[in-house]
Amino acid sequence: MPELPEVETVARGLQAFLPGRRILNVRLGKTDFIDDPAAIERELPGCRILAVRRFGKFLLLDFERKPGHGGQFSLQVHLGMTGQLVTCPPEVRIAPHTHLFFALDDGRELRYTDIRRFGRIRLLSNDARESFLEEFGLDPLEATEENFHVSIRSRRARIKALLLDQHVLRGIGNIYTDESLWRARIHPMRLGEKLKGEELHRLFRTVQHVLREAIRLRGSSVSDYVDANGEQGEFQLRHRVYMREGKKCFRCAAVIRRVIVAGRSSYFCPRCQTAPRQVRKKTKVNSK
DNA sequence: CTTACGGCCTGGGTGC
DNA sequence: TGCACCCAGGCCGTAA
């Protein structure tokens, strides 16, 4: 599941191959996840890639228009759940569900593979790109602690929902939310505005620590994630709660539980991460 | 303004 | 061995 660390790893991998390259031609398979496939076939051939960036969970490939056409634009790629953006020599076997092929001027190929087609791809003019990106929240690795505190306290919602909300913080998904909350010993159903200063301080530190460690280990390969060279990450070996329902907490040996919060499976330790009062009451009544 | 929920999509796992 | 069913979850549109 590509979240910030996975998308960052892919971006760094692509940075080794793509800047300076020109697209020679484009080949498309299924296109129901592409905003305007005809525009991609029409606009991209002949264009040079200037840079590859990550923005939240998005990859942005910045392009220079064809000679004589002037200006710049970007290709925006969201990997969804199972998206893979890989460069390889063209003779490499084509993985099933590969729907986009860009031939590059150094003989290599850039391919997009997406089993479930939850990803999204579109072209963005510079103006459209800037107004689109403005809607998103802070990058958790660039935020100051003060900014982070203000963002979390700004809205009345469960901390799990706030961490997942791309308009509060950009780039965090289900895995890194649960891993950060476990390390900070905060229950996913706590309300953001009710977190104590000390808890917010711990959460800021653990979010950054978890994301940095995950980037260092090149992301979490839980199902389909691979980097720009087709290789798996290793942070899944460091997961402490994600997908560990029924197993023992690494800290206190209590049994890890799973609840649905904000519509997502949420894994937590019932002993390390104390439930908020309103939830404890409700549980008591229900279980009676 | 807020939160909640269904639908999108495929493969892997489970149970009968 | 086959088949129905459920689940993984980011995001968007719609509803409350």
Short mmCIF file of C-alpha atoms (C1' of nucleotides) in Angstrom, two decimals:
data_model
loop_
_atom_site.label_atom_id
_atom_site.label_comp_id
_atom_site.label_asym_id
_atom_site.label_seq_id
_atom_site.Cartn_x
_atom_site.Cartn_y
_atom_site.Cartn_z
CA MET A 1 0.00 0.00 0.00
CA PRO A 2 1.92 2.99 -1.18
CA GLU A 3 1.96 5.70 1.48
CA LEU A 4 4.53 8.46 1.98
CA PRO A 5 7.60 6.20 2.50
CA GLU A 6 6.76 3.98 -0.48
CA VAL A 7 6.04 6.91 -2.80
CA GLU A 8 9.24 8.62 -1.61
CA THR A 9 11.22 5.45 -2.38
CA VAL A 10 9.71 5.21 -5.86
CA ALA A 11 10.42 8.90 -6.50
CA ARG A 12 14.08 8.51 -5.50
CA GLY A 13 14.39 5.44 -7.70
CA LEU A 14 12.93 7.27 -10.69
CA GLN A 15 15.18 10.27 -10.08
CA ALA A 16 18.14 8.07 -11.05
CA PHE A 17 16.74 7.43 -14.52
CA LEU A 18 14.16 9.97 -15.63
CA PRO A 19 15.38 13.59 -15.39
CA GLY A 20 16.70 14.69 -18.77
CA ARG A 21 15.03 11.82 -20.65
CA ARG A 22 12.63 12.44 -23.53
CA ILE A 23 9.46 10.39 -24.11
CA LEU A 24 9.61 8.83 -27.58
CA ASN A 25 6.20 7.22 -27.63
CA VAL A 26 3.29 6.17 -25.44
CA ARG A 27 1.35 2.90 -25.42
CA LEU A 28 -1.80 2.41 -23.35
CA GLY A 29 -3.71 -0.65 -22.15
CA LYS A 30 -6.83 -0.19 -20.00
CA THR A 31 -7.42 3.50 -19.40
CA ASP A 32 -10.39 3.74 -17.00
CA PHE A 33 -8.09 5.09 -14.26
CA ILE A 34 -6.61 7.79 -16.52
CA ASP A 35 -8.28 11.20 -16.56
CA ASP A 36 -7.81 11.94 -20.27
CA PRO A 37 -5.90 9.13 -22.02
CA ALA A 38 -6.09 10.82 -25.42
CA ALA A 39 -4.32 13.86 -23.99
CA ILE A 40 -1.50 11.66 -22.69
CA GLU A 41 -1.04 10.01 -26.08
CA ARG A 42 -1.15 13.42 -27.79
CA GLU A 43 0.89 15.60 -25.42
CA LEU A 44 3.68 13.43 -24.05
CA PRO A 45 5.64 12.12 -27.06
CA GLY A 46 8.61 14.42 -27.69
CA CYS A 47 8.54 15.96 -24.21
CA ARG A 48 11.50 15.97 -21.84
CA ILE A 49 11.25 15.03 -18.17
CA LEU A 50 12.67 17.79 -15.97
CA ALA A 51 12.17 16.34 -12.49
CA VAL A 52 10.42 13.70 -10.39
CA ARG A 53 8.85 14.77 -7.09
CA ARG A 54 6.71 13.34 -4.32
CA PHE A 55 3.82 15.38 -2.96
CA GLY A 56 1.95 13.53 -0.22
CA LYS A 57 1.11 10.21 -1.84
CA PHE A 58 1.37 11.68 -5.34
CA LEU A 59 4.24 11.36 -7.76
CA LEU A 60 4.73 14.36 -10.01
CA LEU A 61 6.72 14.09 -13.22
CA ASP A 62 7.48 17.61 -14.39
CA PHE A 63 7.75 18.01 -18.16
CA GLU A 64 9.04 20.60 -20.58
CA ARG A 65 6.77 21.00 -23.59
CA LYS A 66 7.93 20.03 -27.06
CA PRO A 67 10.46 22.41 -28.64
CA GLY A 68 8.59 25.44 -29.93
CA HIS A 69 5.49 24.87 -27.78
CA GLY A 70 6.91 26.47 -24.64
CA GLY A 71 5.91 26.09 -21.01
CA GLN A 72 5.78 23.25 -18.55
CA PHE A 73 3.26 20.78 -17.16
CA SER A 74 3.17 17.72 -14.92
CA LEU A 75 2.02 14.15 -15.05
CA GLN A 76 0.36 13.36 -11.73
CA VAL A 77 0.42 9.72 -10.63
CA HIS A 78 -1.33 8.28 -7.59
CA LEU A 79 -0.43 4.63 -7.03
CA GLY A 80 -3.67 3.85 -5.19
CA MET A 81 -3.38 0.43 -3.56
CA THR A 82 -1.48 -1.65 -6.08
CA GLY A 83 0.13 0.81 -8.49
CA GLN A 84 3.75 0.26 -9.57
CA LEU A 85 5.87 2.68 -11.59
CA VAL A 86 9.00 0.94 -12.79
CA THR A 87 11.75 1.59 -15.33
CA CYS A 88 13.41 -1.33 -17.06
CA PRO A 89 14.90 -2.38 -20.39
CA PRO A 90 12.10 -3.01 -22.91
CA GLU A 91 12.90 -6.71 -23.21
CA VAL A 92 11.97 -7.36 -19.56
CA ARG A 93 8.87 -9.56 -19.26
CA ILE A 94 5.69 -7.49 -19.05
CA ALA A 95 3.89 -8.00 -15.73
CA PRO A 96 0.15 -8.69 -15.89
CA HIS A 97 -2.02 -5.55 -15.48
CA THR A 98 0.57 -3.26 -17.04
CA HIS A 99 -1.42 -0.49 -18.71
CA LEU A 100 1.03 2.27 -19.55
CA PHE A 101 4.32 2.13 -21.47
CA PHE A 102 6.55 5.13 -22.09
CA ALA A 103 9.49 4.53 -24.42
CA LEU A 104 12.45 6.68 -23.30
CA ASP A 105 15.23 8.14 -25.46
CA ASP A 106 17.91 6.10 -23.68
CA GLY A 107 16.32 2.84 -24.79
CA ARG A 108 14.67 2.11 -21.43
CA GLU A 109 10.96 1.93 -20.74
CA LEU A 110 8.81 3.44 -17.99
CA ARG A 111 5.83 1.20 -17.15
CA TYR A 112 2.77 1.58 -14.96
CA THR A 113 1.26 -1.62 -13.54
CA ASP A 114 -1.85 -1.61 -11.34
CA ILE A 115 -3.70 -4.83 -10.50
CA ARG A 116 -6.75 -3.17 -9.00
CA ARG A 117 -6.62 0.11 -10.90
CA PHE A 118 -7.25 2.18 -7.76
CA GLY A 119 -4.49 4.47 -8.96
CA ARG A 120 -5.16 7.71 -10.83
CA ILE A 121 -3.17 9.40 -13.56
CA ARG A 122 -3.68 12.80 -15.16
CA LEU A 123 -1.96 15.69 -16.85
CA LEU A 124 -1.87 19.03 -15.07
CA SER A 125 -0.93 22.44 -16.36
CA ASN A 126 1.26 24.43 -13.99
CA ASP A 127 -1.70 26.57 -12.88
CA ALA A 128 -4.03 23.63 -12.29
CA ARG A 129 -1.27 21.82 -10.43
CA GLU A 130 -0.60 24.66 -8.00
CA SER A 131 -4.25 25.20 -7.11
CA PHE A 132 -4.75 21.44 -6.71
CA LEU A 133 -1.76 21.04 -4.40
CA GLU A 134 -2.85 23.95 -2.22
CA GLU A 135 -5.78 21.89 -0.93
CA PHE A 136 -3.54 19.48 0.93
CA GLY A 137 -2.22 19.57 4.47
CA LEU A 138 1.33 19.65 5.79
CA ASP A 139 4.02 17.21 4.78
CA PRO A 140 4.58 15.39 8.10
CA LEU A 141 8.35 15.34 7.59
CA GLU A 142 8.51 19.08 6.85
CA ALA A 143 6.07 20.23 9.53
CA THR A 144 7.32 21.92 12.66
CA GLU A 145 5.99 20.58 15.94
CA GLU A 146 3.94 23.75 16.38
CA ASN A 147 2.32 23.37 12.94
CA PHE A 148 1.59 19.75 13.72
CA HIS A 149 -0.13 20.62 17.02
CA VAL A 150 -2.28 23.28 15.35
CA SER A 151 -3.35 20.88 12.56
CA ILE A 152 -4.39 18.10 14.94
CA ARG A 153 -6.21 20.43 17.31
CA SER A 154 -7.95 22.25 14.44
CA ARG A 155 -10.77 19.76 14.03
CA ARG A 156 -13.04 17.66 16.19
CA ALA A 157 -12.45 14.13 14.96
CA ARG A 158 -10.76 10.95 16.02
CA ILE A 159 -7.00 11.02 15.83
CA LYS A 160 -7.06 8.07 13.42
CA ALA A 161 -9.29 10.01 11.00
CA LEU A 162 -7.15 13.13 11.35
CA LEU A 163 -3.90 11.32 10.57
CA LEU A 164 -5.51 9.68 7.54
CA ASP A 165 -7.01 12.94 6.25
CA GLN A 166 -4.80 14.21 3.42
CA HIS A 167 -6.10 17.74 4.00
CA VAL A 168 -4.69 17.71 7.54
CA LEU A 169 -1.39 15.94 6.88
CA ARG A 170 -0.42 14.66 3.45
CA GLY A 171 1.05 11.22 2.83
CA ILE A 172 0.03 9.08 5.81
CA GLY A 173 -2.17 6.01 5.25
CA ASN A 174 -3.49 3.14 7.34
CA ILE A 175 -0.22 1.34 8.05
CA TYR A 176 1.77 4.34 9.29
CA THR A 177 -1.18 5.71 11.25
CA ASP A 178 -1.47 2.54 13.32
CA GLU A 179 2.28 2.11 13.69
CA SER A 180 2.69 5.73 14.87
CA LEU A 181 -0.23 5.58 17.32
CA TRP A 182 1.07 2.36 18.88
CA ARG A 183 4.51 3.85 19.36
CA ALA A 184 3.00 7.02 20.85
CA ARG A 185 0.65 4.92 23.05
CA ILE A 186 -2.46 6.74 21.80
CA HIS A 187 -5.75 4.96 21.14
CA PRO A 188 -7.04 5.50 17.55
CA MET A 189 -10.47 6.66 18.80
CA ARG A 190 -9.13 9.52 20.93
CA LEU A 191 -10.35 12.92 19.78
CA GLY A 192 -7.56 15.05 18.33
CA GLU A 193 -8.62 18.15 20.26
CA LYS A 194 -8.48 16.26 23.55
CA LEU A 195 -4.91 15.02 23.23
CA LYS A 196 -2.64 16.38 25.94
CA GLY A 197 0.43 18.39 25.04
CA GLU A 198 2.68 15.54 26.08
CA GLU A 199 0.75 13.11 23.87
CA LEU A 200 0.89 15.41 20.86
CA HIS A 201 4.61 15.79 21.42
CA ARG A 202 5.06 12.01 21.45
CA LEU A 203 2.87 11.62 18.36
CA PHE A 204 4.82 14.21 16.40
CA ARG A 205 8.05 12.42 17.26
CA THR A 206 6.75 8.92 16.46
CA VAL A 207 5.12 9.93 13.16
CA GLN A 208 8.42 11.37 11.96
CA HIS A 209 10.45 8.48 13.37
CA VAL A 210 8.25 5.81 11.77
CA LEU A 211 8.20 7.57 8.39
CA ARG A 212 11.98 8.10 8.38
CA GLU A 213 12.66 4.49 9.38
CA ALA A 214 10.26 3.26 6.71
CA ILE A 215 12.00 5.39 4.06
CA ARG A 216 15.37 4.06 5.24
CA LEU A 217 14.08 0.50 4.77
CA ARG A 218 12.56 1.41 1.39
CA GLY A 219 8.92 1.07 2.40
CA SER A 220 6.54 -1.69 3.48
CA SER A 221 5.87 -4.51 1.00
CA VAL A 222 2.65 -5.99 2.37
CA SER A 223 1.00 -7.07 -0.85
CA ASP A 224 2.08 -5.59 -4.16
CA TYR A 225 4.34 -2.66 -3.40
CA VAL A 226 7.70 -2.52 -5.19
CA ASP A 227 10.08 0.38 -5.84
CA ALA A 228 11.06 1.89 -9.19
CA ASN A 229 13.40 -1.06 -9.83
CA GLY A 230 10.76 -3.65 -9.02
CA GLU A 231 12.25 -4.50 -5.60
CA GLN A 232 10.43 -4.96 -2.30
CA GLY A 233 10.89 -2.87 0.83
CA GLU A 234 11.65 -4.19 4.31
CA PHE A 235 9.73 -2.04 6.77
CA GLN A 236 6.96 -4.68 6.99
CA LEU A 237 9.47 -6.60 9.15
CA ARG A 238 9.32 -3.74 11.67
CA HIS A 239 5.55 -3.47 11.91
CA ARG A 240 4.44 -3.62 15.54
CA VAL A 241 0.62 -3.67 15.23
CA TYR A 242 -0.50 -3.51 11.60
CA MET A 243 -2.18 -6.85 10.66
CA ARG A 244 -1.19 -8.39 14.01
CA GLU A 245 -4.67 -8.99 15.44
CA GLY A 246 -4.57 -11.75 18.08
CA LYS A 247 -0.80 -11.59 18.42
CA LYS A 248 1.10 -10.30 21.44
CA CYS A 249 2.03 -6.66 21.89
CA PHE A 250 5.79 -6.18 21.46
CA ARG A 251 5.82 -3.89 24.51
CA CYS A 252 3.49 -5.50 27.08
CA ALA A 253 2.43 -8.89 25.61
CA ALA A 254 -1.29 -8.04 25.74
CA VAL A 255 -3.28 -9.32 22.75
CA ILE A 256 -3.45 -6.88 19.81
CA ARG A 257 -7.00 -5.99 18.79
CA ARG A 258 -8.65 -4.71 15.62
CA VAL A 259 -11.50 -2.20 15.51
CA ILE A 260 -12.99 -0.19 12.67
CA VAL A 261 -12.25 3.52 13.04
CA ALA A 262 -12.94 6.02 10.27
CA GLY A 263 -14.01 3.06 8.13
CA ARG A 264 -10.58 1.43 8.37
CA SER A 265 -9.22 -1.59 10.17
CA SER A 266 -7.28 -0.20 13.11
CA TYR A 267 -4.84 -2.30 15.07
CA PHE A 268 -3.87 -1.34 18.61
CA CYS A 269 -2.78 -2.68 21.98
CA PRO A 270 -5.67 -2.40 24.48
CA ARG A 271 -3.23 -2.09 27.38
CA CYS A 272 -0.68 0.36 25.97
CA GLN A 273 -3.28 2.49 24.15
CA THR A 274 -6.02 3.37 26.61
CA ALA A 275 -9.47 3.92 25.11
CA PRO A 276 -11.13 7.33 25.64
CA ARG A 277 -13.81 7.49 28.34
CA GLN A 278 -16.87 7.64 26.03
CA VAL A 279 -15.70 4.48 24.23
CA ARG A 280 -14.96 2.65 27.50
CA LYS A 281 -18.47 3.43 28.76
CA LYS A 282 -20.09 2.27 25.54
CA THR A 283 -18.10 -0.95 25.53
CA LYS A 284 -19.12 -1.68 29.11
CA VAL A 285 -22.82 -1.15 28.39
CA ASN A 286 -22.70 -3.21 25.21
CA SER A 287 -20.86 -6.08 26.77
CA LYS A 288 -23.29 -6.33 29.67
"C1'" DC B 1 -19.38 22.90 8.58
"C1'" DT B 2 -19.01 17.86 10.05
"C1'" DT B 3 -18.89 12.56 9.77
"C1'" DA B 4 -20.56 8.09 7.54
"C1'" DC B 5 -20.85 4.96 3.99
"C1'" DG B 6 -21.03 2.62 -0.63
"C1'" DG B 7 -18.58 1.72 -4.79
"C1'" DC B 8 -14.61 1.05 -7.39
"C1'" DC B 9 -11.18 -3.29 -8.45
"C1'" DT B 10 -8.49 -7.97 -8.18
"C1'" DG B 11 -6.28 -11.66 -5.78
"C1'" DG B 12 -5.63 -14.32 -1.83
"C1'" DG B 13 -7.51 -16.66 1.91
"C1'" DT B 14 -11.24 -19.37 4.16
"C1'" DG B 15 -14.96 -22.50 4.72
"C1'" DC B 16 -18.03 -25.89 2.99
"C1'" DT C 1 -11.39 -29.57 -6.70
"C1'" DG C 2 -14.61 -26.01 -7.03
"C1'" DC C 3 -17.10 -22.22 -5.74
"C1'" DA C 4 -19.15 -18.57 -2.97
"C1'" DC C 5 -17.84 -15.22 0.03
"C1'" DC C 6 -15.08 -11.78 2.44
"C1'" DC C 7 -11.37 -8.70 3.00
"C1'" DA C 8 -7.48 -5.54 1.92
"C1'" DG C 9 -8.12 0.29 1.64
"C1'" DG C 10 -7.37 5.38 -0.85
"C1'" DC C 11 -10.45 8.31 -2.50
"C1'" DC C 12 -14.60 10.30 -4.29
"C1'" DG C 13 -19.45 11.23 -4.48
"C1'" DT C 14 -23.53 11.36 -1.95
"C1'" DA C 15 -26.28 11.36 2.19
"C1'" DA C 16 -27.35 12.65 6.80
#
